[in-house]
Amino acid sequence: MDPVRVGICGLGTVGGGTFDVLTRNADEIARRAGRPIVIEQVGTRRDNPDCDTSGVKVTRDIFEVARNPDIDVLVELIGGYDVARELVMTAIEHGKHVVTANKALIAVHGNEIFHAAHKKGVIVAFEAAVAGGIPVIKSLREGLGANRIQWLAGIINGTGNYILTHMRDEGRAFDDVLAEAQALGYAEADPTFDVEGIDAAHKLTILASIAYGVPLQFDRAYTEGIARITADDVEQADNLGYTIKHLGITRRGENGIELRVHPTLIPKERLLANVHGVKNAIAVMGDAVGPTLYYGAGAGAEPTASAVVADLLDVARNIATAHSYRVPYLAFSGVNDEINALPILPMEEIVTAYYLRLLAVDRPGVLARVATILAEQGISIEAIIQKEATEGELVPIILLTHRTREKHMNEAIRQLESLADIAGPVTRIRVESLDEQE
Ligand code: HSE
């Protein structure tokens, strides 16, 4: 059979890894694909000293790859939004299939890209865009195809999890651990994407679309980062039986879909609470299969290359298949049904439990006033801890509440912060039981 000819654009961490895996495992990959998958050309603005490209055509103009008539599949590994979008759209225009690891591109421009690809009859595959080497997209799109997906929750940013893990275990400073994650090639070019939850929201947006069959709606995702978590929060959560993780959560309700990334207290006994370092894991609840968990390396050169090459294998196998017989880009055929139109819920409408930490003046009646404000908003307290005064006259008060609607909690926090007896802002971290019965 004729080989499948690949053009790789971008030779950074993932590009280099993909080049190496495709070269090293060429025979095994050809046996699986039923035809060789060969690197025809590499487009890169700078060389990667760890990657020996001798014998392969290298160009500094990545768009040359998108227009090259000798290329069947363009592998987009340059990252970012705008140039990547233009590159992928050019490749599609020239009738090329596309494999990408770019979650920002798919989350933000995916609807447009899939529309163009559908018209041209080409494949766009993006397994590496979510959770690096973990085949969660294929599992959700195909393996769980029988299920009505109810919710999923994941640790989908390795850098953030790496930082939280090392801060907790080694008492190290945030910046120090972040620098290490960057040196190891886990962090985004702009690491605020990692710590502010934007990278996780890109991935969550993609997962939610595939889970429920709704358009990609990154602009509706709620994101909150990990920078404000203190060592005290970590310790208090632990005392209460919880671990703090930066989670992406999506849940399908009657009136809409939750789509949110934020620090979350989860019970210590959950498997997700025991996912450490750069590892990613996604828990998916399907109505037929029940809970399932996907775990592995969420970033890094060869783990991500593993997903890129798996997509290339899929392209190689599907290349001659008629468009209408292929797996749809976002799992569901493009029907405009009620589910497709389900809105993403505003955060005020989500229902969850909360951890609150407040600093109060130590005098009679303060706790009563705090309890009254919560009671007036219909918020029930599950646990309360008052610690010894550490900051002058002020005492930290830790509260765990039962589930309530976020808009009631927002109002309660507004009133708490306006009390003369409460100093500074109230820390609020959402709590999820991730109960397998839900
Ligand atoms: N910066 C990402 C992470 C890389 O840390 O998970 C993989 O998308």
Coordinates of C-alpha atoms and ligand atoms in Angstrom, one line a residue:
M1 CA 0.0 0.0 0.0
D2 CA 1.1 3.6 -0.6
P3 CA 2.6 5.3 2.4
V4 CA 0.8 8.0 4.2
R5 CA 3.0 11.2 3.9
V6 CA 3.1 13.4 6.9
G7 CA 4.2 17.0 7.3
I8 CA 5.1 18.0 10.8
C9 CA 4.8 21.7 11.7
G10 CA 6.5 22.7 14.9
L11 CA 9.5 20.9 16.3
G12 CA 9.3 21.9 19.9
T13 CA 8.7 19.5 22.8
V14 CA 5.8 17.7 21.2
G15 CA 7.0 18.0 17.6
G16 CA 10.4 16.5 18.6
G17 CA 8.7 13.7 20.5
T18 CA 6.4 13.0 17.5
F19 CA 9.4 12.9 15.1
D20 CA 11.2 10.5 17.4
V21 CA 8.3 8.1 18.0
L22 CA 7.3 8.0 14.3
T23 CA 11.0 7.3 13.4
R24 CA 11.8 4.8 16.2
N25 CA 8.6 2.8 16.0
A26 CA 8.1 3.1 12.2
D27 CA 7.9 -0.7 11.6
E28 CA 5.4 -1.3 14.4
I29 CA 3.3 1.6 13.3
A30 CA 3.3 0.4 9.7
R31 CA 2.2 -3.0 10.8
R32 CA -0.7 -1.5 12.7
A33 CA -1.7 0.9 9.9
G34 CA -1.2 -1.6 7.1
R35 CA 1.0 1.0 5.3
P36 CA 4.1 3.0 6.2
I37 CA 3.6 6.4 7.8
V38 CA 6.5 8.5 6.6
I39 CA 7.7 12.0 7.5
E40 CA 7.8 13.8 4.2
Q41 CA 8.6 17.3 5.4
V42 CA 9.1 19.3 8.6
G43 CA 8.2 23.0 8.9
T44 CA 9.9 24.7 11.8
R45 CA 11.1 28.2 12.6
R46 CA 14.0 26.8 14.7
D47 CA 15.8 23.6 14.9
N48 CA 15.5 21.2 17.8
P49 CA 19.0 20.1 18.9
D50 CA 17.5 16.9 20.4
C51 CA 16.0 15.9 17.1
D52 CA 18.0 14.5 14.2
T53 CA 16.1 15.5 11.0
S54 CA 18.8 14.5 8.6
G55 CA 17.3 12.8 5.5
V56 CA 14.0 14.8 5.9
K57 CA 13.1 18.0 4.0
V58 CA 13.0 20.9 6.5
T59 CA 11.5 24.3 5.7
R60 CA 11.4 27.5 7.7
D61 CA 8.0 28.3 6.1
I62 CA 5.3 26.2 7.8
F63 CA 2.8 27.3 5.1
E64 CA 4.9 25.5 2.5
V65 CA 3.9 22.3 4.3
A66 CA 0.2 23.2 4.2
R67 CA 0.4 23.7 0.4
N68 CA 2.8 20.8 -0.4
P69 CA 1.1 18.5 -2.9
D70 CA 3.2 15.5 -1.6
I71 CA 1.7 15.7 1.8
D72 CA -1.5 13.8 2.9
V73 CA -1.6 14.8 6.6
L74 CA -0.5 18.0 8.3
V75 CA 0.5 17.7 11.9
E76 CA 0.0 21.0 13.6
L77 CA 2.3 21.3 16.7
I78 CA 3.1 25.0 16.7
G79 CA 0.5 25.9 19.4
G80 CA -1.3 29.2 19.8
Y81 CA -4.5 30.5 18.3
D82 CA -4.0 32.7 15.2
V83 CA -1.2 31.3 13.1
A84 CA -2.2 27.8 13.9
R85 CA -5.8 28.5 12.7
E86 CA -4.5 30.0 9.5
L87 CA -2.1 27.0 9.0
V88 CA -4.9 24.4 9.6
M89 CA -7.4 26.2 7.4
T90 CA -4.8 26.5 4.6
A91 CA -4.1 22.7 4.9
I92 CA -7.8 21.9 4.8
E93 CA -8.3 24.2 1.7
H94 CA -5.5 22.1 0.1
G95 CA -7.4 18.9 0.9
K96 CA -5.1 17.7 3.7
H97 CA -6.1 15.8 6.7
V98 CA -5.0 17.4 10.0
V99 CA -3.8 16.1 13.3
T100 CA -3.3 18.6 16.1
A101 CA -2.3 18.7 19.7
N102 CA -3.6 22.3 20.0
K103 CA -6.4 22.5 22.6
A104 CA -6.6 26.3 22.4
L105 CA -7.2 26.0 18.6
I106 CA -9.9 23.4 18.9
A107 CA -11.7 25.0 21.8
V108 CA -11.8 28.4 20.3
H109 CA -11.9 27.8 16.5
G110 CA -13.0 24.2 16.4
N111 CA -16.6 24.8 15.2
E112 CA -15.2 26.8 12.2
I113 CA -12.4 24.2 11.5
F114 CA -14.8 21.2 11.6
H115 CA -17.2 23.0 9.3
A116 CA -14.5 23.6 6.7
A117 CA -13.1 20.1 7.1
H118 CA -16.6 18.6 6.6
K119 CA -17.0 20.5 3.4
K120 CA -13.6 19.3 2.1
G121 CA -14.2 15.7 3.4
V122 CA -11.0 15.7 5.4
I123 CA -10.3 14.4 8.9
V124 CA -9.3 16.6 11.8
A125 CA -8.0 14.6 14.7
F126 CA -7.0 16.0 18.1
E127 CA -6.5 13.3 20.7
A128 CA -3.3 14.9 21.9
A129 CA -5.2 18.2 22.7
V130 CA -6.7 16.8 25.9
A131 CA -4.7 15.1 28.7
G132 CA -1.6 14.4 26.6
G133 CA -1.1 10.6 26.2
I134 CA -4.4 9.5 27.7
P135 CA -6.8 8.3 25.0
V136 CA -9.8 10.0 26.7
I137 CA -11.2 11.5 23.5
K138 CA -11.4 8.2 21.8
S139 CA -12.8 6.6 24.9
L140 CA -15.5 9.2 25.3
R141 CA -16.3 9.5 21.6
E142 CA -16.2 5.8 20.7
G143 CA -15.7 3.5 23.7
L144 CA -18.5 5.1 25.7
G145 CA -20.8 5.7 22.7
A146 CA -23.6 3.7 24.2
N147 CA -23.9 6.0 27.2
R148 CA -25.7 9.1 28.2
I149 CA -22.8 10.9 29.9
Q150 CA -23.9 12.5 33.1
W151 CA -20.8 14.3 34.3
L152 CA -17.1 14.2 34.1
A153 CA -14.4 15.7 36.3
G154 CA -10.7 15.8 35.6
I155 CA -7.3 16.9 36.6
I156 CA -6.4 18.1 33.1
N157 CA -3.5 20.4 33.6
G158 CA -0.3 18.6 34.5
T159 CA 1.6 21.8 35.5
G160 CA -1.1 22.9 38.0
N161 CA -1.2 19.5 39.5
Y162 CA 2.6 19.3 39.7
I163 CA 2.7 22.7 41.5
L164 CA -0.1 21.7 44.0
T165 CA 1.6 18.4 44.7
H166 CA 5.1 19.7 45.3
M167 CA 3.9 22.7 47.3
R168 CA 2.0 20.3 49.6
D169 CA 4.6 17.6 49.9
E170 CA 7.7 19.7 50.0
G171 CA 6.5 23.0 51.3
R172 CA 8.1 24.7 48.3
A173 CA 7.2 28.1 46.9
F174 CA 4.8 28.4 44.0
D175 CA 7.4 30.1 41.6
D176 CA 10.1 27.6 42.3
V177 CA 7.9 24.6 41.4
L178 CA 6.5 26.4 38.3
A179 CA 10.1 27.1 37.0
E180 CA 10.8 23.3 37.4
A181 CA 7.6 22.4 35.5
Q182 CA 8.6 24.8 32.7
A183 CA 12.1 23.3 32.5
L184 CA 10.6 19.8 32.2
G185 CA 8.5 21.0 29.2
Y186 CA 5.1 20.6 30.9
A187 CA 4.0 24.3 31.1
E188 CA 2.4 26.3 28.3
A189 CA 4.5 29.0 26.6
D190 CA 2.5 31.4 28.7
P191 CA 2.3 29.6 32.1
T192 CA -0.6 31.8 33.3
F193 CA -2.7 29.5 31.0
D194 CA -1.8 26.6 33.3
V195 CA -2.2 28.3 36.7
E196 CA -5.2 30.4 35.8
G197 CA -7.1 27.4 34.5
I198 CA -7.3 28.6 30.9
D199 CA -5.5 25.5 29.5
A200 CA -7.8 23.2 31.6
A201 CA -10.9 25.2 30.3
H202 CA -9.8 24.6 26.7
K203 CA -9.6 20.9 27.4
L204 CA -12.9 20.8 29.4
T205 CA -14.7 22.6 26.5
I206 CA -13.6 19.9 24.1
L207 CA -14.5 17.1 26.5
A208 CA -18.0 18.5 27.2
S209 CA -18.8 18.8 23.5
I210 CA -17.8 15.2 22.9
A211 CA -19.7 14.1 26.0
Y212 CA -23.0 15.7 25.2
G213 CA -23.0 16.6 21.5
V214 CA -23.0 20.4 21.9
P215 CA -21.0 23.0 20.1
L216 CA -17.6 24.1 21.5
Q217 CA -18.3 27.1 23.8
F218 CA -15.0 28.1 25.4
D219 CA -16.2 31.6 26.0
R220 CA -18.9 30.3 28.4
A221 CA -16.5 28.3 30.5
Y222 CA -15.8 29.6 34.1
T223 CA -12.2 29.6 35.1
E224 CA -10.6 30.2 38.5
G225 CA -6.8 29.6 39.1
I226 CA -4.8 28.1 42.0
A227 CA -2.7 31.1 42.9
R228 CA -4.8 32.1 45.9
I229 CA -4.7 28.7 47.6
T230 CA -2.7 29.0 50.8
A231 CA -0.8 26.4 52.8
D232 CA -3.5 26.9 55.5
D233 CA -6.3 26.0 53.1
V234 CA -4.4 22.8 52.2
E235 CA -4.0 21.9 55.9
Q236 CA -7.6 22.7 56.8
A237 CA -9.0 20.7 53.9
D238 CA -6.8 17.8 55.0
N239 CA -8.2 18.1 58.6
L240 CA -11.7 17.9 57.2
G241 CA -11.0 14.8 55.1
Y242 CA -10.4 16.5 51.7
T243 CA -7.7 17.2 49.2
I244 CA -7.6 20.3 47.1
K245 CA -7.3 19.7 43.3
H246 CA -7.7 22.0 40.4
L247 CA -10.6 20.3 38.6
G248 CA -12.4 20.8 35.3
I249 CA -16.0 19.8 35.9
T250 CA -18.9 19.5 33.5
R251 CA -22.3 18.1 34.3
R252 CA -25.5 17.8 32.3
G253 CA -28.7 19.0 34.0
E254 CA -32.3 19.5 32.8
N255 CA -31.8 23.2 32.1
G256 CA -28.2 23.3 30.9
I257 CA -24.6 22.3 31.2
E258 CA -22.1 23.2 33.8
L259 CA -18.7 24.0 32.5
R260 CA -16.2 25.1 35.1
V261 CA -12.6 25.0 36.2
H262 CA -11.7 25.9 39.8
P263 CA -9.8 24.6 42.8
T264 CA -12.1 22.0 44.4
L265 CA -12.1 20.1 47.7
I266 CA -12.7 16.4 47.0
P267 CA -12.9 13.6 49.5
K268 CA -9.4 12.1 50.1
E269 CA -10.6 8.6 49.3
R270 CA -11.5 9.4 45.7
L271 CA -9.1 8.1 43.1
L272 CA -8.8 11.6 41.7
A273 CA -7.5 12.9 45.0
N274 CA -4.6 10.5 44.7
V275 CA -3.4 11.7 41.3
H276 CA -0.1 13.4 41.8
G277 CA 2.6 15.4 40.0
V278 CA 2.2 16.0 36.3
K279 CA -0.2 13.1 35.9
N280 CA -3.8 13.7 34.6
A281 CA -6.9 11.8 35.3
I282 CA -10.5 12.1 34.1
A283 CA -13.5 10.5 35.9
V284 CA -16.5 10.0 33.6
M285 CA -19.9 8.9 34.7
G286 CA -22.0 7.2 32.0
D287 CA -25.5 5.9 32.7
A288 CA -24.8 2.4 31.4
V289 CA -21.2 1.8 32.3
G290 CA -21.2 3.8 35.6
P291 CA -18.0 5.5 36.7
T292 CA -14.8 5.1 34.7
L293 CA -11.4 6.6 35.2
Y294 CA -8.7 7.5 32.6
Y295 CA -5.2 8.1 34.1
G296 CA -1.8 8.8 32.7
A297 CA 0.8 11.4 31.6
G298 CA -1.0 14.6 30.7
A299 CA 2.0 16.4 29.2
G300 CA 5.5 15.8 28.0
A301 CA 7.2 15.0 24.7
E302 CA 6.6 11.3 24.1
P303 CA 3.3 10.9 26.0
T304 CA 1.8 13.6 23.9
A305 CA 3.5 12.2 20.8
S306 CA 1.8 8.8 21.6
A307 CA -1.6 10.5 21.1
V308 CA -0.5 12.4 18.0
V309 CA 0.7 9.1 16.4
A310 CA -2.4 7.3 17.4
D311 CA -4.4 9.9 15.5
L312 CA -2.1 9.4 12.5
L313 CA -2.9 5.7 12.6
D314 CA -6.6 6.5 12.6
V315 CA -6.1 8.8 9.6
A316 CA -4.1 6.2 7.8
R317 CA -6.9 3.6 8.3
N318 CA -9.7 6.0 7.5
I319 CA -8.1 7.8 4.6
A320 CA -10.0 5.8 1.9
T321 CA -13.3 5.6 3.9
A322 CA -16.2 7.7 2.7
H323 CA -16.8 10.8 4.8
S324 CA -20.2 9.6 5.9
Y325 CA -18.8 6.4 7.4
R326 CA -16.2 8.1 9.5
V327 CA -16.5 8.9 13.3
P328 CA -17.8 12.5 13.5
Y329 CA -15.3 15.1 14.7
L330 CA -17.2 15.8 17.9
A331 CA -18.7 12.4 18.3
F332 CA -22.3 13.2 17.3
S333 CA -23.6 13.6 13.8
G334 CA -24.5 17.3 13.2
V335 CA -28.1 17.2 14.2
N336 CA -29.8 20.3 15.6
D337 CA -31.7 18.7 18.4
E338 CA -32.7 19.9 21.9
I339 CA -29.4 18.7 23.5
N340 CA -27.4 20.5 20.9
A341 CA -29.2 23.7 22.0
L342 CA -28.7 23.1 25.8
P343 CA -27.2 26.3 27.2
I344 CA -24.0 26.5 29.3
L345 CA -25.3 27.5 32.7
P346 CA -24.1 30.7 34.3
M347 CA -22.1 30.1 37.5
E348 CA -24.9 31.6 39.7
E349 CA -27.0 28.6 38.8
I350 CA -24.6 25.8 39.7
V351 CA -25.2 23.9 43.0
T352 CA -22.3 22.7 45.1
A353 CA -21.0 22.6 48.6
Y354 CA -18.4 25.2 49.8
Y355 CA -15.4 25.6 52.0
L356 CA -15.1 29.1 53.5
R357 CA -12.3 30.6 55.4
L358 CA -12.8 34.0 57.1
L359 CA -10.8 36.1 59.5
A360 CA -12.9 37.4 62.3
V361 CA -12.5 39.6 65.3
D362 CA -12.6 37.5 68.4
R363 CA -15.6 38.8 70.3
P364 CA -19.0 37.5 71.4
G365 CA -21.7 37.3 68.7
V366 CA -19.5 37.1 65.6
L367 CA -20.2 33.5 64.9
A368 CA -23.9 34.1 65.5
R369 CA -23.9 36.9 62.9
V370 CA -22.0 34.7 60.4
A371 CA -24.5 31.8 61.0
T372 CA -27.5 34.2 60.6
I373 CA -26.2 35.5 57.2
L374 CA -25.8 31.9 56.0
A375 CA -29.2 30.9 57.4
E376 CA -30.9 33.8 55.7
Q377 CA -29.6 32.6 52.3
G378 CA -30.8 29.1 53.1
I379 CA -27.3 27.8 53.5
S380 CA -26.8 24.9 55.9
I381 CA -23.5 24.5 57.8
E382 CA -22.0 21.0 57.8
A383 CA -18.8 21.7 59.9
I384 CA -17.2 24.6 61.6
I385 CA -13.7 25.1 63.0
Q386 CA -12.5 28.1 64.9
K387 CA -8.8 28.3 65.2
E388 CA -6.6 30.1 67.7
A389 CA -5.9 33.8 67.0
T390 CA -2.8 34.1 64.9
E391 CA -3.0 37.5 63.4
G392 CA -3.4 40.0 66.2
E393 CA -6.9 39.9 67.4
L394 CA -8.2 37.9 64.4
V395 CA -9.2 34.3 64.4
P396 CA -9.5 32.1 61.3
I397 CA -12.9 30.4 61.0
I398 CA -13.3 27.5 58.6
L399 CA -16.8 26.5 57.5
L400 CA -18.0 23.6 55.4
T401 CA -21.5 24.0 54.0
H402 CA -24.0 21.7 52.5
R403 CA -24.9 22.1 48.8
T404 CA -26.5 25.4 47.8
R405 CA -27.0 27.5 44.7
E406 CA -24.0 29.7 43.9
K407 CA -26.0 32.9 43.7
H408 CA -27.1 32.4 47.4
M409 CA -23.4 31.9 48.3
N410 CA -22.4 35.0 46.4
E411 CA -24.9 37.0 48.4
A412 CA -23.8 35.5 51.7
I413 CA -20.2 36.2 51.0
R414 CA -21.0 39.8 50.0
Q415 CA -22.8 40.3 53.3
L416 CA -20.1 38.5 55.3
E417 CA -17.4 40.7 53.8
S418 CA -19.4 43.9 54.7
L419 CA -19.5 42.9 58.4
A420 CA -17.2 45.1 60.6
D421 CA -16.1 41.9 62.5
I422 CA -14.8 40.2 59.4
A423 CA -11.4 41.3 58.0
G424 CA -10.5 41.0 54.3
P425 CA -12.0 38.9 51.6
V426 CA -13.6 35.5 52.4
T427 CA -11.8 32.6 50.8
R428 CA -14.3 30.3 49.0
I429 CA -13.4 26.9 47.5
R430 CA -16.1 24.7 46.0
V431 CA -16.5 21.2 47.4
E432 CA -17.5 18.2 45.2
S433 CA -18.3 14.8 46.6
L434 CA -17.9 13.2 43.1
D435 CA -20.3 10.6 44.4
E436 CA -20.5 7.7 42.1
Q437 CA -24.3 7.5 42.7
E438 CA -24.9 11.0 41.3
Ligands
HSE1 N1 0.6 22.8 29.9 C1 -0.2 21.6 29.7 C2 -0.2 20.9 31.1 C3 0.5 20.7 28.7 O1 0.5 21.3 32.0 O2 -1.0 20.0 31.3 C4 -0.5 19.7 28.1 O3 -1.6 20.3 27.5

